[in-house]
Amino acid sequence: MNRLQYDQVRQNDRVIRPMVSGDLPAVMDIEFQGYSHPWNETVFRDCFRENYRLWAYDCGGVLGGYAIVAYLYDEAHLLNLCVAPAVRREGAGRQLLRHLLAHAAHEGMEQGILEVRASNQAAIDLYQSEGFRVIGQRPGYYPAPEGREDAIVMTFDLSSA
Ligand SMILES: CC(C)(COP(=O)(O)OP(=O)(O)OC[C@H]1O[C@@H](n2cnc3c(N)ncnc32)[C@H](O)[C@@H]1OP(=O)(O)O)[C@@H](O)C(=O)NCCC(=O)NCCS
């Protein structure tokens, strides 16, 4: 098999599926590599609720990333999107984002909303390139190594998606 064929097989091995509780050890591993202030396992366990959607990016049986979304009225609130360092810059974050937005639209949500650290330019670039726009700022929303950090609030119109 040549490199191109191998890459195609690898891509085909990648699927987005609902997260299950058995994913949590791998989720915690990625979470701790992804954030300065990671969620703990109890927070993830608490997300297995009827109005939450938990998505796993599965690379041939190995977890490559995940997204957590809460549905509230007609809003899909993206609470967490994280990709394992080993598979970053390969499109996983974008695929997860498109998947969760498509599902939210399909399930009748009118708007996607999220907060992102003001310093997290990689994530801001991703969201803006997918059509999110900045609607405001929450001062001191996040804990930071020295004090607090502002959140940028972004929304996405799902009614036209
Ligand atoms: C943000 C994150 C989810 C992106 O995941 P990813 O799979 O690497 O992203 P993709 O490969 O789909 O990249 C999509 C776009 O995001 C932007 N991007 C991603 N990583 C970037 C980086 N290191 N520097 C600059 N832009 C970046 C680019 O616009 C990129 O598009 P391009 O590759 O065409 O230039 C990932 O870096 C991550 O898990 N970070 C830690 C957790 C986090 O910050 N989550 C977001 C919380 S709001």
PDB file of N, CA, C and O and ligand atoms in Angstrom, residues 34-35 81-83 87-94 115-116 120 122-123 125-127, ligand 1:
ATOM      1  N   GLY A  34      -4.789  19.320  27.053  1.00  0.00           N
ATOM      2  CA  GLY A  34      -5.364  20.401  26.265  1.00  0.00           C
ATOM      3  C   GLY A  34      -5.511  21.722  26.983  1.00  0.00           C
ATOM      4  O   GLY A  34      -5.528  22.774  26.338  1.00  0.00           O
ATOM      5  N   TYR A  35      -5.635  21.674  28.311  1.00  0.00           N
ATOM      6  CA  TYR A  35      -6.006  22.898  29.031  1.00  0.00           C
ATOM      7  C   TYR A  35      -5.113  23.154  30.244  1.00  0.00           C
ATOM      8  O   TYR A  35      -4.713  22.221  30.939  1.00  0.00           O
ATOM      9  N   LEU A  81     -14.333  21.582  23.454  1.00  0.00           N
ATOM     10  CA  LEU A  81     -13.885  20.985  22.184  1.00  0.00           C
ATOM     11  C   LEU A  81     -12.391  20.784  22.331  1.00  0.00           C
ATOM     12  O   LEU A  81     -11.661  21.756  22.568  1.00  0.00           O
ATOM     13  N   CYS A  82     -11.944  19.553  22.233  1.00  0.00           N
ATOM     14  CA  CYS A  82     -10.519  19.300  22.485  1.00  0.00           C
ATOM     15  C   CYS A  82     -10.029  18.160  21.603  1.00  0.00           C
ATOM     16  O   CYS A  82     -10.723  17.143  21.436  1.00  0.00           O
ATOM     17  N   VAL A  83      -8.851  18.347  21.045  1.00  0.00           N
ATOM     18  CA  VAL A  83      -8.241  17.347  20.161  1.00  0.00           C
ATOM     19  C   VAL A  83      -6.886  16.959  20.744  1.00  0.00           C
ATOM     20  O   VAL A  83      -6.130  17.825  21.224  1.00  0.00           O
ATOM     21  N   VAL A  87      -3.016  14.401  17.019  1.00  0.00           N
ATOM     22  CA  VAL A  87      -3.809  14.475  15.779  1.00  0.00           C
ATOM     23  C   VAL A  87      -4.273  15.900  15.470  1.00  0.00           C
ATOM     24  O   VAL A  87      -5.188  16.094  14.675  1.00  0.00           O
ATOM     25  N   ARG A  88      -3.635  16.890  16.074  1.00  0.00           N
ATOM     26  CA  ARG A  88      -4.011  18.272  15.767  1.00  0.00           C
ATOM     27  C   ARG A  88      -3.544  18.683  14.374  1.00  0.00           C
ATOM     28  O   ARG A  88      -2.629  18.107  13.829  1.00  0.00           O
ATOM     29  N   ARG A  89      -4.186  19.685  13.855  1.00  0.00           N
ATOM     30  CA  ARG A  89      -3.912  20.260  12.520  1.00  0.00           C
ATOM     31  C   ARG A  89      -4.150  19.237  11.418  1.00  0.00           C
ATOM     32  O   ARG A  89      -3.559  19.299  10.357  1.00  0.00           O
ATOM     33  N   GLU A  90      -5.039  18.260  11.691  1.00  0.00           N
ATOM     34  CA  GLU A  90      -5.421  17.296  10.652  1.00  0.00           C
ATOM     35  C   GLU A  90      -6.910  17.403  10.346  1.00  0.00           C
ATOM     36  O   GLU A  90      -7.486  16.516   9.718  1.00  0.00           O
ATOM     37  N   GLY A  91      -7.547  18.438  10.861  1.00  0.00           N
ATOM     38  CA  GLY A  91      -8.957  18.650  10.543  1.00  0.00           C
ATOM     39  C   GLY A  91      -9.955  18.092  11.541  1.00  0.00           C
ATOM     40  O   GLY A  91     -11.166  18.215  11.343  1.00  0.00           O
ATOM     41  N   ALA A  92      -9.468  17.478  12.619  1.00  0.00           N
ATOM     42  CA  ALA A  92     -10.389  16.858  13.590  1.00  0.00           C
ATOM     43  C   ALA A  92     -11.275  17.904  14.268  1.00  0.00           C
ATOM     44  O   ALA A  92     -12.491  17.705  14.406  1.00  0.00           O
ATOM     45  N   GLY A  93     -10.672  19.008  14.686  1.00  0.00           N
ATOM     46  CA  GLY A  93     -11.447  20.042  15.365  1.00  0.00           C
ATOM     47  C   GLY A  93     -12.545  20.586  14.457  1.00  0.00           C
ATOM     48  O   GLY A  93     -13.694  20.746  14.866  1.00  0.00           O
ATOM     49  N   ARG A  94     -12.195  20.835  13.210  1.00  0.00           N
ATOM     50  CA  ARG A  94     -13.177  21.354  12.244  1.00  0.00           C
ATOM     51  C   ARG A  94     -14.292  20.332  12.008  1.00  0.00           C
ATOM     52  O   ARG A  94     -15.467  20.670  11.959  1.00  0.00           O
ATOM     53  N   GLU A 115     -17.933  30.239  24.540  1.00  0.00           N
ATOM     54  CA  GLU A 115     -16.926  31.151  25.084  1.00  0.00           C
ATOM     55  C   GLU A 115     -15.553  30.561  24.768  1.00  0.00           C
ATOM     56  O   GLU A 115     -15.386  29.343  24.782  1.00  0.00           O
ATOM     57  N   VAL A 116     -14.608  31.447  24.513  1.00  0.00           N
ATOM     58  CA  VAL A 116     -13.237  31.000  24.253  1.00  0.00           C
ATOM     59  C   VAL A 116     -12.285  32.000  24.899  1.00  0.00           C
ATOM     60  O   VAL A 116     -12.560  33.209  24.913  1.00  0.00           O
ATOM     61  N   ASN A 120      -6.707  32.361  23.094  1.00  0.00           N
ATOM     62  CA  ASN A 120      -6.700  31.099  22.345  1.00  0.00           C
ATOM     63  C   ASN A 120      -6.942  31.351  20.855  1.00  0.00           C
ATOM     64  O   ASN A 120      -8.004  31.048  20.297  1.00  0.00           O
ATOM     65  N   ALA A 122      -5.790  29.975  18.165  1.00  0.00           N
ATOM     66  CA  ALA A 122      -6.034  28.816  17.288  1.00  0.00           C
ATOM     67  C   ALA A 122      -7.523  28.501  17.250  1.00  0.00           C
ATOM     68  O   ALA A 122      -8.117  28.324  16.174  1.00  0.00           O
ATOM     69  N   ALA A 123      -8.150  28.460  18.432  1.00  0.00           N
ATOM     70  CA  ALA A 123      -9.580  28.136  18.491  1.00  0.00           C
ATOM     71  C   ALA A 123     -10.415  29.268  17.880  1.00  0.00           C
ATOM     72  O   ALA A 123     -11.370  29.008  17.140  1.00  0.00           O
ATOM     73  N   ASP A 125      -9.557  31.283  15.522  1.00  0.00           N
ATOM     74  CA  ASP A 125      -9.422  31.178  14.054  1.00  0.00           C
ATOM     75  C   ASP A 125     -10.325  30.081  13.509  1.00  0.00           C
ATOM     76  O   ASP A 125     -10.989  30.253  12.483  1.00  0.00           O
ATOM     77  N   LEU A 126     -10.332  28.944  14.216  1.00  0.00           N
ATOM     78  CA  LEU A 126     -11.194  27.841  13.782  1.00  0.00           C
ATOM     79  C   LEU A 126     -12.658  28.286  13.759  1.00  0.00           C
ATOM     80  O   LEU A 126     -13.349  28.120  12.754  1.00  0.00           O
ATOM     81  N   TYR A 127     -13.125  28.863  14.859  1.00  0.00           N
ATOM     82  CA  TYR A 127     -14.539  29.245  14.942  1.00  0.00           C
ATOM     83  C   TYR A 127     -14.885  30.301  13.889  1.00  0.00           C
ATOM     84  O   TYR A 127     -15.929  30.210  13.245  1.00  0.00           O
TER      85      TYR A 127
HETATM   86  C1  LIG B   1      -8.461  24.302  19.042  1.00  0.00           C
HETATM   87  C2  LIG B   1      -8.349  22.822  18.650  1.00  0.00           C
HETATM   88  C3  LIG B   1      -9.631  22.092  19.069  1.00  0.00           C
HETATM   89  C4  LIG B   1      -8.199  22.728  17.127  1.00  0.00           C
HETATM   90  O1  LIG B   1      -8.208  21.364  16.767  1.00  0.00           O
HETATM   91  P1  LIG B   1      -7.467  20.830  15.435  1.00  0.00           P
HETATM   92  O2  LIG B   1      -7.968  19.469  15.155  1.00  0.00           O
HETATM   93  O3  LIG B   1      -6.004  21.001  15.571  1.00  0.00           O
HETATM   94  O4  LIG B   1      -8.015  21.865  14.358  1.00  0.00           O
HETATM   95  P2  LIG B   1      -8.097  21.660  12.779  1.00  0.00           P
HETATM   96  O5  LIG B   1      -6.972  20.815  12.293  1.00  0.00           O
HETATM   97  O6  LIG B   1      -9.472  21.244  12.433  1.00  0.00           O
HETATM   98  O7  LIG B   1      -7.822  23.160  12.303  1.00  0.00           O
HETATM   99  C5  LIG B   1      -8.869  24.013  11.974  1.00  0.00           C
HETATM  100  C6  LIG B   1      -8.385  25.462  11.959  1.00  0.00           C
HETATM  101  O8  LIG B   1      -8.132  25.904  13.291  1.00  0.00           O
HETATM  102  C7  LIG B   1      -7.062  26.866  13.266  1.00  0.00           C
HETATM  103  N1  LIG B   1      -5.950  26.313  14.032  1.00  0.00           N
HETATM  104  C8  LIG B   1      -5.889  25.104  14.637  1.00  0.00           C
HETATM  105  N2  LIG B   1      -4.715  24.976  15.297  1.00  0.00           N
HETATM  106  C9  LIG B   1      -4.038  26.119  15.107  1.00  0.00           C
HETATM  107  C10 LIG B   1      -2.785  26.605  15.546  1.00  0.00           C
HETATM  108  N3  LIG B   1      -1.983  25.848  16.314  1.00  0.00           N
HETATM  109  N4  LIG B   1      -2.401  27.843  15.180  1.00  0.00           N
HETATM  110  C11 LIG B   1      -3.191  28.616  14.417  1.00  0.00           C
HETATM  111  N5  LIG B   1      -4.402  28.210  13.947  1.00  0.00           N
HETATM  112  C12 LIG B   1      -4.819  26.992  14.295  1.00  0.00           C
HETATM  113  C13 LIG B   1      -6.684  27.043  11.821  1.00  0.00           C
HETATM  114  O9  LIG B   1      -7.497  28.083  11.293  1.00  0.00           O
HETATM  115  C14 LIG B   1      -7.105  25.711  11.236  1.00  0.00           C
HETATM  116  O10 LIG B   1      -7.337  25.751   9.870  1.00  0.00           O
HETATM  117  P3  LIG B   1      -6.127  25.416   8.842  1.00  0.00           P
HETATM  118  O11 LIG B   1      -5.529  24.128   9.296  1.00  0.00           O
HETATM  119  O12 LIG B   1      -6.819  25.347   7.535  1.00  0.00           O
HETATM  120  O13 LIG B   1      -5.160  26.573   8.969  1.00  0.00           O
HETATM  121  C15 LIG B   1      -7.083  22.160  19.280  1.00  0.00           C
HETATM  122  O14 LIG B   1      -5.974  22.989  19.060  1.00  0.00           O
HETATM  123  C16 LIG B   1      -7.216  21.902  20.781  1.00  0.00           C
HETATM  124  O15 LIG B   1      -7.746  20.872  21.197  1.00  0.00           O
HETATM  125  N6  LIG B   1      -6.705  22.841  21.608  1.00  0.00           N
HETATM  126  C17 LIG B   1      -6.734  22.675  23.071  1.00  0.00           C
HETATM  127  C18 LIG B   1      -8.144  22.774  23.625  1.00  0.00           C
HETATM  128  C19 LIG B   1      -8.811  24.066  23.200  1.00  0.00           C
HETATM  129  O16 LIG B   1      -8.235  25.149  23.249  1.00  0.00           O
HETATM  130  N7  LIG B   1     -10.083  23.954  22.802  1.00  0.00           N
HETATM  131  C20 LIG B   1     -10.923  25.078  22.416  1.00  0.00           C
HETATM  132  C21 LIG B   1     -11.621  25.597  23.619  1.00  0.00           C
HETATM  133  S1  LIG B   1     -12.725  26.931  23.223  1.00  0.00           S
END
